[in-house]
Amino acid sequence: MAAKSNLLNMALCLTAVCLICAALLGGVYALTWQPIQDASAKALKASIGMVLPEGGEISEAKTATLDGVQYEYYENRVEGSVNAYAVKSATNGFGGQLLLMVGVLEDGTVYNTSVLSHSETPGLGAKCNQDENFMAQWRGFSPDKKIAVRKDGGDVDAITASTITSRAYALAVSNAVNVVKSLNNKEVRK
Amino acid sequence: MSKLSILTDGFVKNNPTFVLVLGMCPTLATTTSAMNGLEMGLATMFVLILSNIVISLIAPVVPDKVHIPVYIVVIATFVTLLQLLMQAFVPGVYQTLGLFIPLIVVNCIVLGRAEAFANKHGVLESALDGIGVGLGFTLSLTVIGIVREILGSGSVFGWKFIPGDGILAFVMAPGAFMVLGYLMVLFNKYLKK
């Protein structure tokens, strides 16, 4: 059974336990740092590949600013000219940040979307990356349609009982489309 | 107490969810589907076994007055290790469960078994207790998850067999309480004699 307590052995014991645990954590952190970086880089690359048309050359990360918010984006070049963009777009969902990768074609059509990370309620808002119907409607979302849920007068079918998540998703997509629009204007002006 | 009964006690007699009613926070929060329940149970079992082993080893030299902080540091270390390892090697699972992993630190089952069992028993018994209680917890969470997934989404382990949306309340918090309550009644009536 436990040893009798006095000031010295309490302090020593706590110090020793904390030192050992901290050393262990530091070691494992150092060991897993590379695999964690690789895994997130791989996830990022996969999501970029998913939201852009096939057969292009994907550029390095670039940044654009729209309404004071900085966005990271990637260009997809086919024979030297850009035909699509993948924009990383974040909004606040129901449970925290909702981070999307949105592929947008030159004319403003949404090519595809992919969820990078979210903290939505499991079984409800978390369906935003599982629900086939919700995900499918973004493929080839025409620029003539309004990017907002039907409740708000738009053309997006929300996930059942997850209006807030759907709204956040629509906002993230619409921001990404606006980023691409502003990029195009800039290039035209030059 | 035989080694076998230590192992099997965690299933029925000391079932952490339905008998001891410990660790309700992860139980209610993560059981929206069978798969989530199973994964959360396994993650908790991993921490439980390792912390039971370490605590049974260090218990004789830890001064009585600081034993709780020491145990918590040990448990928190294993939880953080689990989090880092999951992030590195199973990022897919981490995406769904990442939010709940830190909760294992404050899961009363882990500290409860350290206090009630591991600091009074040897390494082997403590490891067996960790496996038994861990499996009992995993089983309970999976059963709750299966029931909630059938009623709430019309599917089991993601395999959909009832078309449509299901009864939404069972995916949300009120359904978790209802399913837990009814399963507890059934469990105590038929299994715990």
CSV table of N, CA, C and O in Angstrom, one decimal, chain A residues 1-6 9-10 13-14 17-18 21-22 24-25 28-29 32 35-36 39 115-124 127 129-130 160-161, chain B residues 29 32 36 58-66 69-70 73-74 77-78 80-81 84-85 87-89 91 95-96 99-100 119-120 153 165 168 171-172:
chain,number,residue,atom,x,y,z
A,1,MET,N,0.8,-1.2,0.0
A,1,MET,CA,0.0,0.0,0.0
A,1,MET,C,0.9,1.2,0.0
A,1,MET,O,2.1,1.2,0.2
A,2,ALA,N,0.2,2.4,-0.2
A,2,ALA,CA,1.0,3.6,-0.4
A,2,ALA,C,1.9,4.0,0.7
A,2,ALA,O,1.7,3.7,1.9
A,3,ALA,N,3.0,4.7,0.4
A,3,ALA,CA,4.0,5.1,1.3
A,3,ALA,C,3.5,6.2,2.2
A,3,ALA,O,2.6,6.9,1.8
A,4,LYS,N,4.1,6.4,3.4
A,4,LYS,CA,3.7,7.5,4.3
A,4,LYS,C,4.2,8.8,3.7
A,4,LYS,O,5.3,8.9,3.1
A,5,SER,N,3.3,9.8,3.8
A,5,SER,CA,3.7,11.1,3.1
A,5,SER,C,4.5,12.0,4.0
A,5,SER,O,4.2,12.1,5.2
A,6,ASN,N,5.5,12.6,3.4
A,6,ASN,CA,6.2,13.8,4.1
A,6,ASN,C,6.5,14.7,3.0
A,6,ASN,O,6.5,14.3,1.8
A,9,ASN,N,9.2,13.4,0.3
A,9,ASN,CA,8.9,12.4,-0.7
A,9,ASN,C,7.7,12.8,-1.6
A,9,ASN,O,7.6,12.3,-2.8
A,10,MET,N,6.8,13.7,-1.1
A,10,MET,CA,5.8,14.1,-2.0
A,10,MET,C,6.3,14.9,-3.2
A,10,MET,O,6.0,14.7,-4.3
A,13,CYS,N,8.4,12.7,-5.5
A,13,CYS,CA,7.6,11.8,-6.3
A,13,CYS,C,6.9,12.6,-7.4
A,13,CYS,O,6.9,12.1,-8.6
A,14,LEU,N,6.3,13.7,-7.1
A,14,LEU,CA,5.6,14.5,-8.2
A,14,LEU,C,6.6,14.9,-9.2
A,14,LEU,O,6.3,14.9,-10.4
A,17,VAL,N,7.6,11.9,-11.4
A,17,VAL,CA,6.6,11.5,-12.3
A,17,VAL,C,6.4,12.4,-13.4
A,17,VAL,O,6.3,12.1,-14.6
A,18,CYS,N,6.4,13.7,-13.1
A,18,CYS,CA,6.2,14.8,-14.2
A,18,CYS,C,7.3,14.8,-15.2
A,18,CYS,O,7.1,14.9,-16.4
A,21,CYS,N,7.0,11.6,-17.4
A,21,CYS,CA,5.9,11.8,-18.3
A,21,CYS,C,6.2,12.8,-19.4
A,21,CYS,O,6.0,12.6,-20.6
A,22,ALA,N,6.8,13.9,-19.0
A,22,ALA,CA,7.2,15.0,-20.0
A,22,ALA,C,8.2,14.5,-21.0
A,22,ALA,O,8.1,14.7,-22.2
A,24,LEU,N,8.7,11.4,-21.9
A,24,LEU,CA,8.0,10.4,-22.8
A,24,LEU,C,7.2,11.1,-23.8
A,24,LEU,O,7.2,10.8,-25.0
A,25,LEU,N,6.4,12.1,-23.4
A,25,LEU,CA,5.6,12.9,-24.3
A,25,LEU,C,6.4,13.6,-25.4
A,25,LEU,O,6.1,13.6,-26.6
A,28,VAL,N,7.7,11.0,-27.9
A,28,VAL,CA,6.6,10.5,-28.8
A,28,VAL,C,6.2,11.7,-29.8
A,28,VAL,O,6.0,11.5,-31.0
A,29,TYR,N,6.2,12.9,-29.3
A,29,TYR,CA,5.8,14.0,-30.1
A,29,TYR,C,6.8,14.2,-31.2
A,29,TYR,O,6.5,14.3,-32.4
A,32,THR,N,6.3,11.3,-33.7
A,32,THR,CA,5.1,11.3,-34.6
A,32,THR,C,5.0,12.6,-35.4
A,32,THR,O,4.1,12.7,-36.2
A,35,PRO,N,5.2,11.8,-39.3
A,35,PRO,CA,4.0,11.2,-39.8
A,35,PRO,C,2.8,12.0,-39.8
A,35,PRO,O,2.0,12.0,-40.7
A,36,ILE,N,2.6,12.9,-38.7
A,36,ILE,CA,1.4,13.8,-38.7
A,36,ILE,C,1.5,14.8,-39.8
A,36,ILE,O,0.5,15.0,-40.5
A,39,ALA,N,0.7,13.0,-43.0
A,39,ALA,CA,-0.7,12.6,-43.1
A,39,ALA,C,-1.5,13.8,-43.5
A,39,ALA,O,-2.4,13.7,-44.3
A,115,VAL,N,-14.4,18.3,-47.5
A,115,VAL,CA,-14.3,18.8,-46.1
A,115,VAL,C,-12.9,18.5,-45.6
A,115,VAL,O,-12.5,17.3,-45.6
A,116,LEU,N,-12.1,19.5,-45.2
A,116,LEU,CA,-10.8,19.2,-44.6
A,116,LEU,C,-10.9,18.9,-43.2
A,116,LEU,O,-10.2,18.0,-42.7
A,117,SER,N,-11.6,19.7,-42.4
A,117,SER,CA,-11.8,19.4,-41.0
A,117,SER,C,-13.1,20.1,-40.5
A,117,SER,O,-13.5,21.1,-41.1
A,118,HIS,N,-13.7,19.5,-39.5
A,118,HIS,CA,-14.9,20.0,-39.0
A,118,HIS,C,-15.1,19.5,-37.5
A,118,HIS,O,-14.4,18.6,-37.1
A,119,SER,N,-15.9,20.2,-36.8
A,119,SER,CA,-16.2,19.7,-35.4
A,119,SER,C,-17.7,19.8,-35.2
A,119,SER,O,-18.2,20.2,-34.2
A,120,GLU,N,-18.4,19.3,-36.3
A,120,GLU,CA,-19.9,19.3,-36.2
A,120,GLU,C,-20.4,18.1,-35.4
A,120,GLU,O,-19.7,17.1,-35.2
A,121,THR,N,-21.7,18.2,-35.0
A,121,THR,CA,-22.2,17.1,-34.2
A,121,THR,C,-22.3,15.8,-34.9
A,121,THR,O,-22.8,15.7,-36.0
A,122,PRO,N,-21.7,14.7,-34.3
A,122,PRO,CA,-21.8,13.4,-35.0
A,122,PRO,C,-23.2,13.0,-35.3
A,122,PRO,O,-24.1,13.2,-34.4
A,123,GLY,N,-23.5,12.5,-36.5
A,123,GLY,CA,-24.8,12.0,-36.8
A,123,GLY,C,-25.7,13.1,-37.3
A,123,GLY,O,-26.8,12.9,-37.8
A,124,LEU,N,-25.3,14.4,-37.1
A,124,LEU,CA,-26.2,15.5,-37.6
A,124,LEU,C,-25.3,16.3,-38.6
A,124,LEU,O,-25.2,16.0,-39.7
A,127,LYS,N,-22.7,14.9,-41.0
A,127,LYS,CA,-23.1,14.3,-42.3
A,127,LYS,C,-22.7,15.1,-43.5
A,127,LYS,O,-22.8,14.6,-44.6
A,129,ASN,N,-19.9,15.6,-44.7
A,129,ASN,CA,-19.0,14.9,-45.5
A,129,ASN,C,-19.4,13.4,-45.7
A,129,ASN,O,-18.5,12.6,-46.2
A,130,GLN,N,-20.6,13.1,-45.4
A,130,GLN,CA,-21.1,11.7,-45.6
A,130,GLN,C,-22.3,11.6,-46.5
A,130,GLN,O,-22.5,10.7,-47.3
A,160,THR,N,-30.9,17.5,-43.4
A,160,THR,CA,-32.0,17.5,-42.4
A,160,THR,C,-31.5,17.8,-41.0
A,160,THR,O,-30.6,17.2,-40.5
A,161,ALA,N,-32.2,18.8,-40.4
A,161,ALA,CA,-31.9,19.2,-39.0
A,161,ALA,C,-30.5,19.8,-38.8
A,161,ALA,O,-30.1,19.9,-37.7
B,29,ALA,N,-22.1,11.1,-25.4
B,29,ALA,CA,-21.7,11.9,-26.5
B,29,ALA,C,-21.2,11.2,-27.8
B,29,ALA,O,-21.5,11.6,-28.9
B,32,THR,N,-23.4,8.0,-31.2
B,32,THR,CA,-24.4,8.3,-32.2
B,32,THR,C,-24.4,7.2,-33.3
B,32,THR,O,-25.4,7.1,-34.0
B,36,ASN,N,-18.7,4.7,-34.0
B,36,ASN,CA,-18.1,5.6,-33.1
B,36,ASN,C,-18.1,5.1,-31.7
B,36,ASN,O,-17.1,5.3,-31.0
B,58,ILE,N,3.6,1.6,-9.7
B,58,ILE,CA,4.2,2.7,-8.9
B,58,ILE,C,3.5,2.9,-7.6
B,58,ILE,O,4.0,3.6,-6.7
B,59,ALA,N,2.3,2.3,-7.4
B,59,ALA,CA,1.5,2.6,-6.2
B,59,ALA,C,2.2,2.4,-4.9
B,59,ALA,O,2.1,3.2,-4.0
B,60,PRO,N,3.1,1.3,-4.7
B,60,PRO,CA,3.7,1.2,-3.5
B,60,PRO,C,4.7,2.3,-3.1
B,60,PRO,O,4.9,2.5,-1.9
B,61,VAL,N,5.2,3.1,-4.0
B,61,VAL,CA,6.2,4.1,-3.7
B,61,VAL,C,5.6,5.5,-3.7
B,61,VAL,O,6.2,6.5,-3.4
B,62,VAL,N,4.3,5.6,-4.2
B,62,VAL,CA,3.7,6.9,-4.2
B,62,VAL,C,3.2,7.3,-2.9
B,62,VAL,O,2.4,6.6,-2.3
B,63,PRO,N,3.6,8.5,-2.3
B,63,PRO,CA,3.0,8.9,-1.0
B,63,PRO,C,1.5,9.1,-1.1
B,63,PRO,O,1.0,9.6,-2.1
B,64,ASP,N,0.8,8.8,-0.1
B,64,ASP,CA,-0.6,8.7,0.0
B,64,ASP,C,-1.2,10.1,-0.4
B,64,ASP,O,-2.2,10.1,-1.2
B,65,LYS,N,-0.7,11.2,0.1
B,65,LYS,CA,-1.3,12.5,-0.1
B,65,LYS,C,-1.3,13.0,-1.5
B,65,LYS,O,-2.1,13.8,-1.9
B,66,VAL,N,-0.3,12.5,-2.3
B,66,VAL,CA,-0.3,13.0,-3.7
B,66,VAL,C,-0.6,11.9,-4.7
B,66,VAL,O,-0.4,12.0,-5.9
B,69,PRO,N,-3.0,13.3,-7.9
B,69,PRO,CA,-2.3,14.0,-8.9
B,69,PRO,C,-1.3,13.1,-9.7
B,69,PRO,O,-1.2,13.2,-11.0
B,70,VAL,N,-0.6,12.2,-9.1
B,70,VAL,CA,0.3,11.3,-9.8
B,70,VAL,C,-0.5,10.4,-10.8
B,70,VAL,O,-0.1,10.3,-11.9
B,73,VAL,N,-1.6,12.5,-13.8
B,73,VAL,CA,-0.5,12.8,-14.7
B,73,VAL,C,-0.2,11.5,-15.6
B,73,VAL,O,-0.1,11.6,-16.8
B,74,VAL,N,-0.2,10.3,-14.9
B,74,VAL,CA,0.0,9.1,-15.7
B,74,VAL,C,-1.1,8.9,-16.8
B,74,VAL,O,-0.8,8.7,-17.9
B,77,THR,N,-0.9,11.4,-19.6
B,77,THR,CA,0.2,11.1,-20.5
B,77,THR,C,-0.2,10.1,-21.5
B,77,THR,O,0.0,10.3,-22.7
B,78,PHE,N,-0.9,9.0,-21.0
B,78,PHE,CA,-1.3,8.0,-22.0
B,78,PHE,C,-2.3,8.5,-23.0
B,78,PHE,O,-2.3,8.1,-24.2
B,80,THR,N,-2.6,11.6,-24.1
B,80,THR,CA,-1.9,12.4,-25.1
B,80,THR,C,-1.1,11.6,-26.1
B,80,THR,O,-1.1,11.8,-27.3
B,81,LEU,N,-0.5,10.5,-25.5
B,81,LEU,CA,0.2,9.6,-26.4
B,81,LEU,C,-0.7,9.0,-27.5
B,81,LEU,O,-0.4,9.0,-28.7
B,84,LEU,N,-1.6,11.6,-30.1
B,84,LEU,CA,-0.5,11.8,-31.1
B,84,LEU,C,-0.4,10.6,-32.0
B,84,LEU,O,-0.3,10.7,-33.3
B,85,LEU,N,-0.5,9.4,-31.5
B,85,LEU,CA,-0.4,8.2,-32.3
B,85,LEU,C,-1.5,8.0,-33.3
B,85,LEU,O,-1.3,7.7,-34.5
B,87,GLN,N,-3.4,10.5,-34.5
B,87,GLN,CA,-3.2,11.6,-35.5
B,87,GLN,C,-2.2,11.2,-36.6
B,87,GLN,O,-2.3,11.5,-37.7
B,88,ALA,N,-1.1,10.5,-36.1
B,88,ALA,CA,-0.1,10.1,-37.1
B,88,ALA,C,-0.4,8.9,-37.9
B,88,ALA,O,-0.1,8.9,-39.1
B,89,PHE,N,-1.1,7.9,-37.3
B,89,PHE,CA,-1.2,6.6,-38.0
B,89,PHE,C,-2.6,6.3,-38.5
B,89,PHE,O,-2.8,5.5,-39.4
B,91,PRO,N,-5.3,8.8,-39.2
B,91,PRO,CA,-5.9,10.2,-39.3
B,91,PRO,C,-7.4,10.1,-39.6
B,91,PRO,O,-8.2,11.0,-39.1
B,95,GLN,N,-10.2,12.0,-37.2
B,95,GLN,CA,-11.1,13.0,-37.7
B,95,GLN,C,-12.5,13.0,-37.0
B,95,GLN,O,-13.0,14.0,-36.6
B,96,THR,N,-13.0,11.7,-36.8
B,96,THR,CA,-14.3,11.6,-36.2
B,96,THR,C,-14.2,11.7,-34.7
B,96,THR,O,-15.1,12.2,-34.0
B,99,LEU,N,-12.1,14.9,-31.2
B,99,LEU,CA,-12.8,15.8,-30.3
B,99,LEU,C,-13.0,15.2,-28.9
B,99,LEU,O,-12.9,15.8,-27.9
B,100,PHE,N,-13.2,13.9,-28.9
B,100,PHE,CA,-13.6,13.2,-27.6
B,100,PHE,C,-12.4,12.5,-26.9
B,100,PHE,O,-12.5,12.1,-25.8
B,119,ASN,N,-4.3,0.1,-7.6
B,119,ASN,CA,-3.3,0.4,-6.5
B,119,ASN,C,-3.3,-0.6,-5.4
B,119,ASN,O,-2.6,-0.5,-4.4
B,120,LYS,N,-4.2,-1.6,-5.5
B,120,LYS,CA,-4.2,-2.6,-4.4
B,120,LYS,C,-3.8,-4.0,-5.0
B,120,LYS,O,-3.7,-5.0,-4.2
B,153,SER,N,-30.8,6.5,-37.6
B,153,SER,CA,-30.4,6.6,-39.0
B,153,SER,C,-30.8,5.4,-39.9
B,153,SER,O,-30.6,5.4,-41.1
B,165,ASP,N,-34.8,9.0,-43.2
B,165,ASP,CA,-34.0,9.7,-42.2
B,165,ASP,C,-34.0,9.1,-40.8
B,165,ASP,O,-33.1,9.3,-40.0
B,168,LEU,N,-35.0,11.3,-35.7
B,168,LEU,CA,-33.8,12.2,-35.5
B,168,LEU,C,-33.4,12.4,-34.0
B,168,LEU,O,-32.3,12.5,-33.6
B,171,VAL,N,-30.5,10.5,-32.6
B,171,VAL,CA,-29.1,10.9,-32.9
B,171,VAL,C,-28.7,12.0,-31.9
B,171,VAL,O,-27.5,12.2,-31.6
B,172,MET,N,-29.7,12.7,-31.4
B,172,MET,CA,-29.3,13.9,-30.6
B,172,MET,C,-29.3,13.4,-29.1
B,172,MET,O,-29.6,12.3,-28.7
